[in-house]
Coordinates of C-alpha atoms in Angstrom, one line a residue:
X935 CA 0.0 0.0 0.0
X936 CA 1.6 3.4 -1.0
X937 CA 1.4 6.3 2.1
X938 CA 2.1 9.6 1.8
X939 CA 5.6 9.7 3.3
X940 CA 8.2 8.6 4.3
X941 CA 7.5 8.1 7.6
X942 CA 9.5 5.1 8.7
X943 CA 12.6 5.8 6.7
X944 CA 15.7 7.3 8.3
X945 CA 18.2 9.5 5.8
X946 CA 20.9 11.9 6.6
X947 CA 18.6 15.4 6.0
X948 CA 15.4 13.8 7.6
X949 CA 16.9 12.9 11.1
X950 CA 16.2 15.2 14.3
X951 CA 18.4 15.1 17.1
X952 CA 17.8 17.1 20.3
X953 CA 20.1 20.1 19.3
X954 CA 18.1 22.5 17.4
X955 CA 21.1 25.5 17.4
X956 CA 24.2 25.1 15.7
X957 CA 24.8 28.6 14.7
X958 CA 27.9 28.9 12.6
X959 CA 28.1 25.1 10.8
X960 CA 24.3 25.8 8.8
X961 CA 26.1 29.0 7.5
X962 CA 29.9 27.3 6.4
X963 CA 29.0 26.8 2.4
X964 CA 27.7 30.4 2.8
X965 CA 31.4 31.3 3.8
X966 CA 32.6 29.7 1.3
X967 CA 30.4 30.8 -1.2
X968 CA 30.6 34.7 -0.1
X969 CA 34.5 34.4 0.5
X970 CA 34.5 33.0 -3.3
X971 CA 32.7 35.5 -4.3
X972 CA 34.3 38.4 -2.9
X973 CA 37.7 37.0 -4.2
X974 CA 36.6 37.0 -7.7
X975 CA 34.8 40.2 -7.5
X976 CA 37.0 42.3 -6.3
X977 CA 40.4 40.9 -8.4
X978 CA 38.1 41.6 -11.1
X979 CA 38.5 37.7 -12.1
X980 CA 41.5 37.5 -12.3
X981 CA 41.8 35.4 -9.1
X982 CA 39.1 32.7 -10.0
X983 CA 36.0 32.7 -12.1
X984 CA 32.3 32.6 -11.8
X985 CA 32.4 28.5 -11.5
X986 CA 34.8 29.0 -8.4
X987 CA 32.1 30.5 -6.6
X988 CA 30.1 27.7 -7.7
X989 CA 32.2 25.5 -6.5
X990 CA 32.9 27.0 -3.5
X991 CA 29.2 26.2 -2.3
X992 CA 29.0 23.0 -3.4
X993 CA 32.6 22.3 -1.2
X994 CA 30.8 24.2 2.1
X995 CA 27.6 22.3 1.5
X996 CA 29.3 19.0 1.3
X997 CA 31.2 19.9 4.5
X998 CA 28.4 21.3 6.4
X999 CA 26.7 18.3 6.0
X1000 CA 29.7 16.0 7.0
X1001 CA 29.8 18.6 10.3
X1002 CA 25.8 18.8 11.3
X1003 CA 24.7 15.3 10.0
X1004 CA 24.7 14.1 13.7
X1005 CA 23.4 17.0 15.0
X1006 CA 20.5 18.0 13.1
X1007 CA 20.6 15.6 10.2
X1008 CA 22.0 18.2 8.2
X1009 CA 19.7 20.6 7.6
X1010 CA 20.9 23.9 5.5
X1011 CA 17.9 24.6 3.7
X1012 CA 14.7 26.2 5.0
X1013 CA 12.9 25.0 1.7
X1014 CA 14.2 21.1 2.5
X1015 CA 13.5 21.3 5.9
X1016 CA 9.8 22.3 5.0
X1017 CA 9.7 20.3 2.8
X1018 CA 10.8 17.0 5.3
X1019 CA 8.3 18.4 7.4
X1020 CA 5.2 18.1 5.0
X1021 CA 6.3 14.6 4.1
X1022 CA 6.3 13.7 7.7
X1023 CA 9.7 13.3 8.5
X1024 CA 10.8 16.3 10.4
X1025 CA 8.7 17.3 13.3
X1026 CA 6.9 20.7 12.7
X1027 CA 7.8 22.0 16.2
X1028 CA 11.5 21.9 14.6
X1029 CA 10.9 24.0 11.5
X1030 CA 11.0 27.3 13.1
X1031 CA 14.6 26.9 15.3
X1032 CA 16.2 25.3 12.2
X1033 CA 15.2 28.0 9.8
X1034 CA 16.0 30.8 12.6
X1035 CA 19.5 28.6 13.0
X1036 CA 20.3 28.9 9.2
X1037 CA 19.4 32.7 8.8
X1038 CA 21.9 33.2 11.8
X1039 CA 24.2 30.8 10.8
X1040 CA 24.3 32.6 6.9
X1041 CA 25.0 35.8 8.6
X1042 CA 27.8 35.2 10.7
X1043 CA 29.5 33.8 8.0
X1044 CA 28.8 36.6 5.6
X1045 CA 30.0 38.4 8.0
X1046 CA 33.4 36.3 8.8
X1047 CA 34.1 36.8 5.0
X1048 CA 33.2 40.9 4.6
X1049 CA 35.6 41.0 7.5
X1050 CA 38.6 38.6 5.7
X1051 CA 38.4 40.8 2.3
X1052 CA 37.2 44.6 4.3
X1053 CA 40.2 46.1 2.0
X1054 CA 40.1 44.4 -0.9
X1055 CA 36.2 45.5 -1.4
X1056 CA 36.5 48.8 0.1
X1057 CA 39.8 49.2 -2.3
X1058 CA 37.0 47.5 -5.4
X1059 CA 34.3 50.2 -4.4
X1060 CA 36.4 53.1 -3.8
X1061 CA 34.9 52.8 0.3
X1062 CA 31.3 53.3 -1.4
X1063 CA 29.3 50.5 -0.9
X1064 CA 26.5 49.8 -3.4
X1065 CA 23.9 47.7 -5.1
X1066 CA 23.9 48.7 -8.5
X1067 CA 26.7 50.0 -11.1
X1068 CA 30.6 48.1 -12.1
X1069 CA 31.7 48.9 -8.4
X1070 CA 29.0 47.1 -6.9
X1071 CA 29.7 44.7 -4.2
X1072 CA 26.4 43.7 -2.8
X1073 CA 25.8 40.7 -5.1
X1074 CA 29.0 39.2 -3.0
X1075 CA 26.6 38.1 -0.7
X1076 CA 22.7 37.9 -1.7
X1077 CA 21.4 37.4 -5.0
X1078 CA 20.0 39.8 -7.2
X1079 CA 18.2 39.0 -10.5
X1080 CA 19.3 40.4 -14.1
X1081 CA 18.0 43.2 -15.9
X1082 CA 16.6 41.5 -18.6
X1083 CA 14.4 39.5 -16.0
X1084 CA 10.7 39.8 -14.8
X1085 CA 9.4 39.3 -11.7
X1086 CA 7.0 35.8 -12.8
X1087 CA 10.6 34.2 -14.6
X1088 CA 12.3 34.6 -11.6
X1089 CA 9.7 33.3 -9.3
X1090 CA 9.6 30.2 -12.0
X1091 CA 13.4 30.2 -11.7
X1092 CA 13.6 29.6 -7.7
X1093 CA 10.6 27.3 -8.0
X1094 CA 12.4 25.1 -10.9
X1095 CA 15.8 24.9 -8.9
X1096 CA 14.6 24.2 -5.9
X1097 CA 12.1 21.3 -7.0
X1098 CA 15.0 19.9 -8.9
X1099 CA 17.0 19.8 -5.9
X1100 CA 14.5 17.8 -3.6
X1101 CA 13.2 15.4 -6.0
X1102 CA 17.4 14.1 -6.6
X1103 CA 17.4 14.7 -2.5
X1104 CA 14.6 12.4 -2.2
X1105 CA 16.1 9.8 -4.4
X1106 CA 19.4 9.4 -2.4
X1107 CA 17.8 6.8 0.4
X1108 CA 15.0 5.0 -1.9
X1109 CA 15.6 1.5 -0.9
X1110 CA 13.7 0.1 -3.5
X1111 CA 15.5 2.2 -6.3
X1112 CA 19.1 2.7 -6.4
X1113 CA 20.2 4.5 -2.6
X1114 CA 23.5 5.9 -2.3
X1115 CA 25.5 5.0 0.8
X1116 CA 24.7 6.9 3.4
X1117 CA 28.6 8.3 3.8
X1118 CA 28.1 9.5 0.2
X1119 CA 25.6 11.3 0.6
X1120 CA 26.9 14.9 1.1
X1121 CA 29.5 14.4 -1.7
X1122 CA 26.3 13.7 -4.0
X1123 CA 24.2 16.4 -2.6
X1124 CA 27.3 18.8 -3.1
X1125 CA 27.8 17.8 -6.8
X1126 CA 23.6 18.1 -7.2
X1127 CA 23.7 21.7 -6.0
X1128 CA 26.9 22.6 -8.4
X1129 CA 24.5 21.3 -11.1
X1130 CA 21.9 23.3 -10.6
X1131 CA 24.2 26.0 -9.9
X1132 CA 25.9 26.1 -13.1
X1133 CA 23.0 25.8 -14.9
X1134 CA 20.4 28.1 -13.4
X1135 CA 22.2 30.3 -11.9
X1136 CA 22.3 33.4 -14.8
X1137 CA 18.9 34.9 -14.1
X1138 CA 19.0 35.5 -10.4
X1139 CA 21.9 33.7 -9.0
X1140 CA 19.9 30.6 -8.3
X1141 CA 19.4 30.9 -4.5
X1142 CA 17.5 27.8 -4.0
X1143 CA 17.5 28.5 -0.1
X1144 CA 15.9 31.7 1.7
X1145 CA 18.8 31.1 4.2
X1146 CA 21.4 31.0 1.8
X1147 CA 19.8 35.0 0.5
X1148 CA 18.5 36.3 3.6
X1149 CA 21.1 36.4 6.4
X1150 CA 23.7 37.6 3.8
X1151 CA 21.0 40.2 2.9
X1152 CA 20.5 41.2 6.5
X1153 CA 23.9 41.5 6.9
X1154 CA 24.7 43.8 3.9
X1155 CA 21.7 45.6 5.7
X1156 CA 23.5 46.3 8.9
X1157 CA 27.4 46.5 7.4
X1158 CA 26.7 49.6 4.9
X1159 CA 24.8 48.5 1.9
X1160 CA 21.8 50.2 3.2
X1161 CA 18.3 49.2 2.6
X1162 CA 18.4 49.3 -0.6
X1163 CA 19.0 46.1 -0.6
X1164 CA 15.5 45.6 0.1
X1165 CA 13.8 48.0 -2.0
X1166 CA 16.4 47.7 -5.2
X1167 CA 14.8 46.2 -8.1
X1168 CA 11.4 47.1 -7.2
X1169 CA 11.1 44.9 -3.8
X1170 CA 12.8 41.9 -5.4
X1171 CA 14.2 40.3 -2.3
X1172 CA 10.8 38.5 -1.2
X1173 CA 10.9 36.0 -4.5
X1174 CA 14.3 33.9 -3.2
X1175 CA 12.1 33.6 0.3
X1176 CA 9.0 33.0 -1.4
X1177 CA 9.7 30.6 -4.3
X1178 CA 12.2 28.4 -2.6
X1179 CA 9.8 26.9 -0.3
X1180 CA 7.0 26.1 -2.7
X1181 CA 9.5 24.7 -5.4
X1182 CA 10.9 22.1 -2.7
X1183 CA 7.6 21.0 -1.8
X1184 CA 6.1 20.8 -5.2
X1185 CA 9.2 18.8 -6.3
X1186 CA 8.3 16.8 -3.1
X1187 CA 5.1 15.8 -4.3
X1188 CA 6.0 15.3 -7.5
X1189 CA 8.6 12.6 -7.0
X1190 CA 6.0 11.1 -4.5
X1191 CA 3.9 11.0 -7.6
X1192 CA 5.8 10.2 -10.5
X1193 CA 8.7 7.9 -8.8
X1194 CA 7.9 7.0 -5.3
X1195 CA 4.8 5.2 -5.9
X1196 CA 5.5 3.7 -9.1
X1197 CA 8.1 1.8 -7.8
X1198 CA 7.4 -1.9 -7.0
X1199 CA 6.9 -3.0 -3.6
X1200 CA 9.6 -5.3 -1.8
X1201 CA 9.2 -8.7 -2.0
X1202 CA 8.6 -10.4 1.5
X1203 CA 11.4 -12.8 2.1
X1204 CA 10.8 -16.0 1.2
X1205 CA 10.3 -19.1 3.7
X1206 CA 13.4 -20.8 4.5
X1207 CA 13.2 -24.3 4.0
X1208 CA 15.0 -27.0 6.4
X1209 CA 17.6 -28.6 4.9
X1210 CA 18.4 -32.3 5.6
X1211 CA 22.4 -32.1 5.8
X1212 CA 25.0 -34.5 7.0
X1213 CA 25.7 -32.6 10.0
X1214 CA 21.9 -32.9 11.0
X1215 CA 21.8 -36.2 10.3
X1216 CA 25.0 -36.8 12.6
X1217 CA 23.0 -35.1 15.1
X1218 CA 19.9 -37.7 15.0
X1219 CA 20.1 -40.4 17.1
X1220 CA 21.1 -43.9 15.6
X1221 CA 17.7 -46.3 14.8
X1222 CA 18.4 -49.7 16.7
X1223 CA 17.3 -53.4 15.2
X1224 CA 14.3 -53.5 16.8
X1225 CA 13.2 -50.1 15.4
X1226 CA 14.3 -51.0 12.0
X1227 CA 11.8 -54.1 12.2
X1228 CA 9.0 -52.2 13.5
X1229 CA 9.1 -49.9 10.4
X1230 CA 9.5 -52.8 8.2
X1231 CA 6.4 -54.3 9.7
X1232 CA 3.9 -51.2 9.0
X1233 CA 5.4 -50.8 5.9
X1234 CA 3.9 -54.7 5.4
X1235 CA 0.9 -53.5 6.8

């Protein structure tokens, strides 16, 4: 009989363990990614390229996971964690601390990296710090979409990404497909999100996590940027908080749909059957004379 969920199966992102705050660990592929980012910007590429940065969050994701697996089953991602939650496998009672953990944890580390290269951006922007123009250095640590872009094909551009990335996070554990061992599982969730990455990340720097865009945005907030990070682009910011969440859970549903409960059921294990063998028979006791005759004689009979 097909369910709903996957209630009784234990992965790597769905696991909750009694420590909801782990501040700085939810936020390392942020400082990896922002640090990236900041080092490419401001040596105006010639220290790296746009696929370092790329790279560079899919190495802090892979080792954020490796870090918080036993603490919180690694969870990085408001949208994932939702979307656990709806399937059953996280409690909701844990949504709320784990997405307040990853905001935090995605500011302290944008803030860890705007402090590591202060005077290579301030020497970038000439000490003015800015969201729009060649000098500016804002997009270091939240997204912003392009100028070609509407509002309704960025929304569909969060919602696409993030879908894509739970339906291949759902697949990892399917016992009855093809699961990946469970100590591969970061490495493969690392190389998923440089996928999607490098291929959906030109129209708004495919965010695919409302933590990953709103702690760094809070932080470029409070360290100069101004609120224009908010109101730039006519209120964009709301679409990487907004779309993110309902692409992961309509990517959930869908591979419930589509994958999850097409696939066959196990097989119950078939009965074992006793087999006669020359140890057993060492074990029986020997058959006298007397017995020997007796069968003889209801055989007769």
């Amino acid at each position: 009989m097909r369910t709903l969920c996957f209630s009784h199966q234990e992965n790597v992102l769905s696991s909750s363990k009694t420590h909801d705050f782990h501040v700085f660990f939810p936020g390392k592929p942020k400082l990896f990614g922002c640090a990236a980012a900041a080092q490419v910007k401001t040596s105006r590429e010639t220290k790296g390229q746009y696929l370092s940065v790329n790279m560079s969050f899919s190495v802090g994701v892979m080792s954020a996971m490796y870090l918080t697996k036993g603490i919180s089953g690694a969870h990085l991602n408001p949208a994932v964690t939702l979307s656990f939650c709806v399937l059953g496998q996280v409690r909701w009672g844990r949504l709320v601390p784990y997405c307040l953990s990853q905001i935090l944890g995605a500011y302290v580390a944008s803030a860890l990296a705007f402090l590591v290269y202060y005077d290579a951006i301030m020497e970038f922007s000439g000490g003015v710090l800015s969201v729009y123009g060649p000098n500016e250095t804002a997009s270091i640590f939240a997204t912003y979409p392009s100028e070609y872009l509407t509002v309704g094909r960025s929304f569909l551009d969060q919602v696409v990404g993030t879908g894509m990335l739970m339906m291949c996070i759902l697949s990892l554990e399917e016992r009855r497909n093809t699961p990946a061992p469970s100590e591969l599982i970061p490495p493969i969730v690392a190389v998923i999100v440089l996928g999607i990455s490098m291929s959906m990340s030109a129209n708004c720097g495919a965010a695919i996590n409302p933590a990953r865009d709103l702690g760094p945005r809070l932080f470029s907030l409070t360290a100069g940027w101004g609120t224009e990070v908010f109101t730039c682009y006519n209120y964009w910011f709301w679409v990487p908080l907004v779309a993110p969440p309902i692409g992961g859970v309509l990517g959930s549903f869908m591979y419930l749909i589509f994958i999850h409960w097409q696939l066959p059921d196990p097989e119950p294990p078939a009965s074992l059957t006793v087999v006669d063998t020359v140890s057993n028979k060492a074990n029986k006791p020997a058959t006298t004379m007397w017995e020997k005759e007796e069968e003889l004689k209801s055989t007769h009979l």
